[in-house]
Every structure is written in C-alpha cells, then in structure tokens.
Amino acid sequence: MGSFSLFLVVVLSLFTSYAVCQFEEFISIDCGGTSNYTDPSTGLAWISDSGFMENGKSVEVENPNGNKVQYQKRRDFPIDSRKHCYTLNTEERRRYLVRATFQYGSLENGDTYPQFQLYLDATKWATVSIYEASRIYVKEMIFRAPSDSIDVCLCCATTGSPFMSTLELRPLNLSMYATDFEDNFFLKVAARINFGAPSEDAVRYPDDPYDRIWDSDLIRRQNYLVGVATGTERINTTNNIQVGTREYPPVKVMQTAVVGTEGVLSYRLNLEDFPGDARAYAYFAEIENLGKNETRKFKLEQPFIADYSNAVVNIAENANGSYTLYEPSYMNVSLQFVLSFSFRRTRDSSRGPLLNALEISKYVQIAPKTDRQDSNVVNAIGSLSSDIVLERKGDPCVPTPWEWVNCSTNTPPRITKINLSRRNVKGEIPNELKNMEALTELWLDGNLLTGQLPDMSNLINLKIVHLENNKLTGPLPSYLGSLPSLQALFIQNNSFNGEIPAGLLSAKIIFNYDNNPGLHRGNKKHFKLMLAISIGVLVILLILFLASLVLLCNLRRKTSQQKRDENGISGSKPLTGSSFLRGGSLMDEGTAYYIALSELKEATNDFSKKIGKGSFGSVYYGKMRDGKEIAVKTMTDPSSHGNQQFVNEVALLSRIHHRNLVPLIGYCEEEYQHILVYEYMHNGTLRDHIHDCSTEMKLDWLARLRIAEDAAKGLEYLHTGCNPSIIHRDVKTSNILLDINMRAKVSDFGLSRLAEEDLTHISSVARGTVGYLDPEYYANQQLTEKSDVYSFGVVLLELISGRKPVSIEDYGPEMNIVHWARSLIRKGDVISIMDPSLVSHVKTESIWRVAEIAMQCVEQHGASRPRMQEVILAIQDASKIEKGTENQLKLSSSGSSKPQSSRKTLLTSFLEIESPDLSNSCLPSAR
Ligand SMILES: *[C@@H]1O[C@H](CO)[C@@H](O)[C@H](O)[C@H]1NC(C)=O
Ligand SMILES: *[C@@H]1O[C@H](CO)[C@@H](O)[C@H](O)[C@H]1NC(C)=O
C-alpha cells in the first residue's frame, strides 16, 4: 500500500511538473496589447507585442467579445505592398500548434471589414475574411518546425487593413500529430469537435494541456454541424478516461459523447478550404456501462473509405477496456467541402454507435522559401544597417518581397537585385555574396562600407554594380574584367588601389573609378594594345560625332530660328539628356534608339496609314525594314513640350519595361517633329472592342477580366515598380491596347510626368479625359496615384456595363457612368448595370466582386480608394469565381449560406458614407 501511494505521488508530481513545463513553453502574444498579464480564467501568461512588433498600431476594439483582455485591443497594419511578420522561435523538428485569432469589433464610420492573407513562412495559410464584428476567427496550423524559427505573416489586403488579435504557439509532445508527409505538408486544422459537450464553451487549457481548442457540438453555426439522426443522445461520465495513446485528447472531452440509440449517428459539416487531402482522427471511449450480454459494434458507413469502411469498431475491445481511448485515424483521405459522415450499428450489436470527438486537418503543401544561401546573405547585409530593421522581416521574397530586393520567379525564389543605396550600411560586404549566383544588380553605393571586395567570381549574371561613395579598400581582382554579364561598375570615391584589370577598360563596360587615388591603369604592354584599340574606336566615334554635330547644328539653327520667330525667345536649352540616351549605354536599360525621320517616312509609307489619335497628335502604322510592325506617334505641338522635356520623357520611357506596358522602340526629333515609335498592337484599343458596334466579337467576361488584370498590372508597375513612381494621368479605355494575343498593355504613359517632378504635387493644368478625371484632382490639383485608380475604376465600370463614361443618351447631361452605376449598385442591383451581352452568361458573384472594387476606386477621396495591388487581387478573385476555381473558403468563414447577400451588406455599408459629390455637374472640359 505504501509503495503504491509513493508511486502515485511520483506519477502526480511527474504530471504536474510536466504540465507546468508545457505551460512555460507556451507563447501567447496579445497583438496590440499594451501590457503583460496573466489571464485569470486560464492562468496563461500573455505578453504584449509592443516590444517586438514595430509595424502597425494598437487599436481599441469596439464592443469586444466578453471581457477577455486579449480581445480589447488589436494590431492594425498599414495597407501597403509589404508583409508584416511575427517571428516565433521554435526547436527544429519539434511539432507545434500555431494559432492566430482575429476579432475586429464594430466598424467605424467609413471602414469596411478587412480581408487579407495569412502566411506561415512562405506557405499560404488562410485568407482571413471578416464578416461579423463580434466573432473571433481562429486559424490553426500544426507543423513540424523546419528550422529554429517560423514566421507568421500578414499581407495583401483586398479590403481594409490586415490585423491580428492574438498569436499563440503551443509545443506538442512526442509523436503527436506525426504524419508520413510532414516534410512536405503542414496540417491546417479544419475541425476539432467535442461531441456531447455539456455547454457551448470550448474546451482548452488547462483542461487540454496542449491548449487545443475543442469546439462544442452545441454550437451550430449555419451549415457547420447539422443533420443529427433521430435517436441521438448525449451522454457523460465523471470517471477518468485513459487517454495516453497518441494525440492525448483531454479527459474532459472524452468524458462526453453522443450515441445513436436507434442505430445511426450522422452529421454533416463544412470543412474550410476543402476539397483536399486530410488527416482525420476519430476519438472513441466506451463511457456507458454495458450489460453482460450487450455489445457496441458499428461501422463507418459514409464516407466510404476502402480498407476502413468494412472494419467493425468495437470500442471496448479495440481499446482493451472501457474508459480507455481508441483512436483510429486516416492518414490520407480525400474529402469534399461538405463532409457527411455516418456510423451504423452492425446487426449483431445491441447498442448504437458512439462518438466522443473528431479532428480533421487539411494537408497544405509547404511552399519553398527563398534559396537559403541568398536569404542568409541578404540578412547578413541587412543587419549591417540599423535603418532597415522593419524591412527585414520574414522571408526575403515570399509572399511579397522586401522593398530592397528583387526576386526571380523560380522555385525556390532567388534574389536578383539588392538595392541598398544610401541606407547607412556599415562594415564589410559579407564573403558569402559569392553564393548569390542569380544576382544581376548590386546597389550598395553611398554607404559606409569598408574592407576589400568579396569574391564575386561566381556571379556570372551580375550586370550592374554600384559601390561608389564608400570606404572600400584593396585591389580590384582580375576576374572583374571577365565577368560575362557585367555591363556597369561604379566604384568612384573609394580607396581601392593597385592595377585596374584590363577587361574593365573595354568599351563594353561602363566603368567609373574616379577618385580612387591608389588605382592605376595596367602596364605598358596591355596599355599599348588597349590604346591601339581605343584610338581606333575613338577615331570612328569622332567621325560620327562630328557628322552628327554638323547635322545637329543645322537642325538647332533651324529650330531656334523657328522659336525666335514664334515666341521671341532666343536660343534653346542644350540637349543634355540626349547623350545619356544615345550613348547606348546601360543607364537607359532599355533599347529605345534614335530612328531617322527618313527611315520613318519609308516605314510608314510617308505617314499614309493613320490608325488613331494620341493625346498630342496622330498615330500611324508602319513596318520597319526588318519586318517589325510599329505604331508611330507624332506630336504636332512641340512648342508645349520643349526639347528638354521630350528628351527627359524618352529617357524615362526607355527605362520602363513591363509586360503590360506598350514598349517604346525608338524616337525621332527632327525639324518640328517629335515622334515616338512604339510596338504595334494588332488588336487596337479596348475602347473599340467595348463600344464599337462593328467589332464582331464581343469580349466575354473572362476576356474582360483578363484585360482588366493586365492593365491593372501595368498601372501598378508605373506606381510601384518605377523609381520615381509614375502617375499615368490619362487612364482610359482608348489607352489600353490589345496585342495579337489579346493581352492588354497600357499606352501613352510617356507623357505622364514623373511623380517626383512636381514634389509639391501641384501641377498647372489638369490633364486627363472627361469622364475619367478624378474629381479630387480636378478640384484641388493634388496629383497622386489614386487619380489613376479613379480613372481605372471608370474603366472597370465600362467593362461591366459596356457603356461609355459620359453619354447624354444613357445618363442625361447631369450624370456620368459613376453616378449611374453607384445609384444602382447601392440598391443592390448589379444586373441592371451589366452589359446585356453578359447577362446570363456569367456568375453574378464575379460581377459583384468587380463592381465592389470599382466602386471603391471611384470613391470621392483618394485616401479611401484602394491601391492598384488591391484592385489586381479583386480582379483575380473575380476570375477565380467566374472559372469556378474559387474554393469555398469564403462560404465557410463567413458562416453564412448566402455569401452574395453578405457581400451586398458589405458593399452597402461602405456606400452609406457619402461625401459631397464634386464630379456631379461640374465636369471639366479638359482638352
Ligand atoms: C450528464 O448526464 C446526465 C444524464 O445521464 C444529465 O442529467 C447531466 O446533466 C449530464 N451532465 C452534463 C454535464 O452534461
Ligand atoms: C493522398 O493521396 C492522394 C491520392 O492517393 C495523393 O495524390 C496525395 O498526394 C496524398 N496526399 C499527401 C499529403 O500525400
């Protein structure tokens, strides 16, 4: 007896110390919280994230759920193209449960409920869509730690701003939740249900030492857990249950169950994010006292799973006794979004089936993170600057890249560009740089870098290297001269010394090494050879130069003569920008080149085939000698665009390359002509396709969505991919061109001004087209990217409706498409704005998605409009819905069976905030 109680004491103390141990390893973060505290109801210690999350701000939650401290505040993150990450320390290869929860609270005036993406490392975890103020949305993932830390990141908001309420990390023990696939898959928890629960409260810590959340089967959110068979009864026991099998469900959960007293137990539930492959567990324990001749035997009837469905469950036998856990599970079973399952008593059984708990998780394929070596190097370089702590969270490339790196689209992604110009980087460039084989550009100029150049001989893709204005020392290694892709090397204002490798002095490479007192050119022999070549080249250049000078002078004389005649202004500014272009150097990264007027005359057959009218003049079709088809845009009003400006614009244009922007091939400035030569787009303008009745093929909805997405990507690139960013200022359907494959490209951005140019954002003339012009810009001349967003909103409305932006027949003189669409959409009537040719061929839900974002784009105030990135996501969403590939995630997380009506509510809620409408009746007659 004594030894038995001693044994008990030992067991008990083991258990308690083990429980305490679990507890101490928990990480419970109260996002947005302002202090650390212990939750009296659970005894869990919560920590505020204020010490380690610098991004975003703490926001008071209106109307929090109950009085849980964790939900009184949330952390809102800025709406931008970045990701915001919490890094959690883990023990490599240990299994964990990570849980993020979200409670938004009431909407403030003008808000919309947020929708954004949640990532675990590079793997998409969930789309968080908030539909109810007081509901706590819970996302859980079970994973085996791939390294010593894991990142939980928020990004890519489609509405509202990303936010989080709590983040919890719970280590698991031993082989809990081990799967055969854990090297490649995470387990996303879709359901964990406690059957026969005494109340609606979930069971969690301290009842579950691992703090899993076991939902009560009494909570029946719509479509969540329904379809109970008649005769289902709830049973319970106070006896202890042996649960030490594998997953250690809490005793409290196992002490309750449901029984199908008439022989059947059946349920239906929705599985978020399914169809998919699942890991499924059933938890059984016999908690009724069966009579001597009684048996409980049953089979899984539905879903039919070969190898399993014929197996007869006899809990007490399977578990070797009553009050003991029996835990059959399915390692990999394919399940639908709606799971109907049922157990049926076998004929020779006296009792009906019994079920204590159920757990289902989806296998989520782990997405690759950035190449580890690349990642290590950029982290090492980044850590040399105290300026970029915030821009160094999470993975460098996925889901969105850090602002200062560019990434390839490979799997795993590789880093192609590091841009840390003037970012206060101190110390030596890490030697590991040599591992970044995919690197094409390295910008580290204007920092405080010291030491020698690291080995870069492996970097065969390296094109551009900026190391100027640092304190680098040592020799220039000879391999620099033979890096196969090197086009430009800037090392001026450093303290390099020794001989310059011969290859660097070739004409192919732009090489600036000024102000390195210790550097000198190579020895005589090389020098002579180089000299001979250089002289040869120079002589040729000189001849060319003289020739062009003569030509230029002639031209200049004519032009200035002309100007003097016209304006009484003498002389004109020197053409400083042109050398920059004509040097054919890499600075203009592009390929735009000078094309002589005579050549253009020949190509266009003396400007005979006019194909359109651009903003400043006519556009002609042409075909170059090499067969390339071109569109030649002439500008008939050169006086309003001086030479200097023209050259600047060409310089700007030729630096911009994007799949969704019409590429500039060349330019010409001769006599009074300013001409830009673009690639010819075979399928004309979007305007013709929508509004020109003679076009035979009407665009279907998917084609329109694809065009919208392409054009949006082009604009997004102008806004965010160019430095300085560019505002198009004249977005309209006639500036969206379609190539031979019907892919859209944005044109006419050449005359967009650099956003930087007017730093005050005040410009003298409102440029733009009636019907597309941002009323806010028109009213106060404040030019931002959001003006383009407004115009793009109008384009979206045209795509939906097939109507023109202004039309007296359609809307009367006082109205335009925005007023018209807004008033109908506000009534929830999207059918009436749809192009008649679309009605009944499309999913209304998909139209709604676009209508919704279009309405946000044409919001009165720029600040309330989305960024192009969000617009793109919405369009992609709409395509998915239309194609039917949209999974039913939204359905389930909304907890509503009528997503469309909830959308309408969402939409109406933001339409309710009305601001004085400037665009009404005071449309400018611009141009
Ligand atoms: C347990 O079951 C009994 C009936 O068997 C019932 O009266 C009691 O309320 C149940 N207790 C709980 C906590 O569900
Ligand atoms: C589960 O099985 C299916 C079909 O047999 C297979 O395609 C899938 O890859 C498996 N899932 C996992 C996570 O291995």
XYZ file of N, CA, C and O in Angstrom, residues 610-619 633 636 734-735 748:
60
model
N -3.151 56.178 -91.201
C -3.417 56.696 -89.864
C -4.250 55.667 -89.098
O -5.264 55.181 -89.601
N -3.794 55.315 -87.906
C -4.550 54.302 -87.163
C -5.151 54.835 -85.881
O -5.825 54.127 -85.157
N -4.916 56.092 -85.606
C -5.535 56.591 -84.384
C -5.048 57.975 -84.033
O -4.241 58.578 -84.745
N -5.587 58.449 -82.937
C -5.190 59.763 -82.480
C -4.723 59.643 -81.043
O -5.436 59.125 -80.199
N -3.520 60.066 -80.805
C -2.994 60.021 -79.443
C -3.327 61.310 -78.725
O -4.089 62.140 -79.238
N -2.745 61.498 -77.586
C -3.073 62.678 -76.799
C -2.595 63.955 -77.489
O -3.178 65.009 -77.327
N -1.517 63.864 -78.255
C -0.948 65.086 -78.796
C -0.841 65.075 -80.314
O -0.275 65.964 -80.907
N -1.365 64.047 -80.931
C -1.268 64.032 -82.381
C -1.676 62.680 -82.930
O -2.217 61.836 -82.217
N -1.417 62.497 -84.218
C -1.895 61.291 -84.879
C -0.939 60.127 -84.693
O 0.241 60.309 -84.414
N -1.485 58.946 -84.902
C -0.692 57.732 -84.810
C -0.769 57.021 -86.160
O -1.853 56.896 -86.739
N 3.874 57.583 -83.299
C 3.049 58.614 -82.679
C 3.716 59.967 -82.883
O 4.819 60.202 -82.397
N 2.178 67.016 -82.654
C 2.048 68.180 -83.511
C 2.254 69.485 -82.754
O 2.238 70.541 -83.339
N -9.240 53.925 -74.295
C -8.514 54.079 -75.555
C -7.008 54.100 -75.331
O -6.238 54.105 -76.284
N -6.588 54.112 -74.093
C -5.159 53.981 -73.810
C -4.791 52.575 -73.348
O -3.694 52.344 -72.867
N 0.622 55.306 -73.786
C 0.549 56.747 -73.598
C 0.999 57.195 -72.223
O 0.681 58.288 -71.803
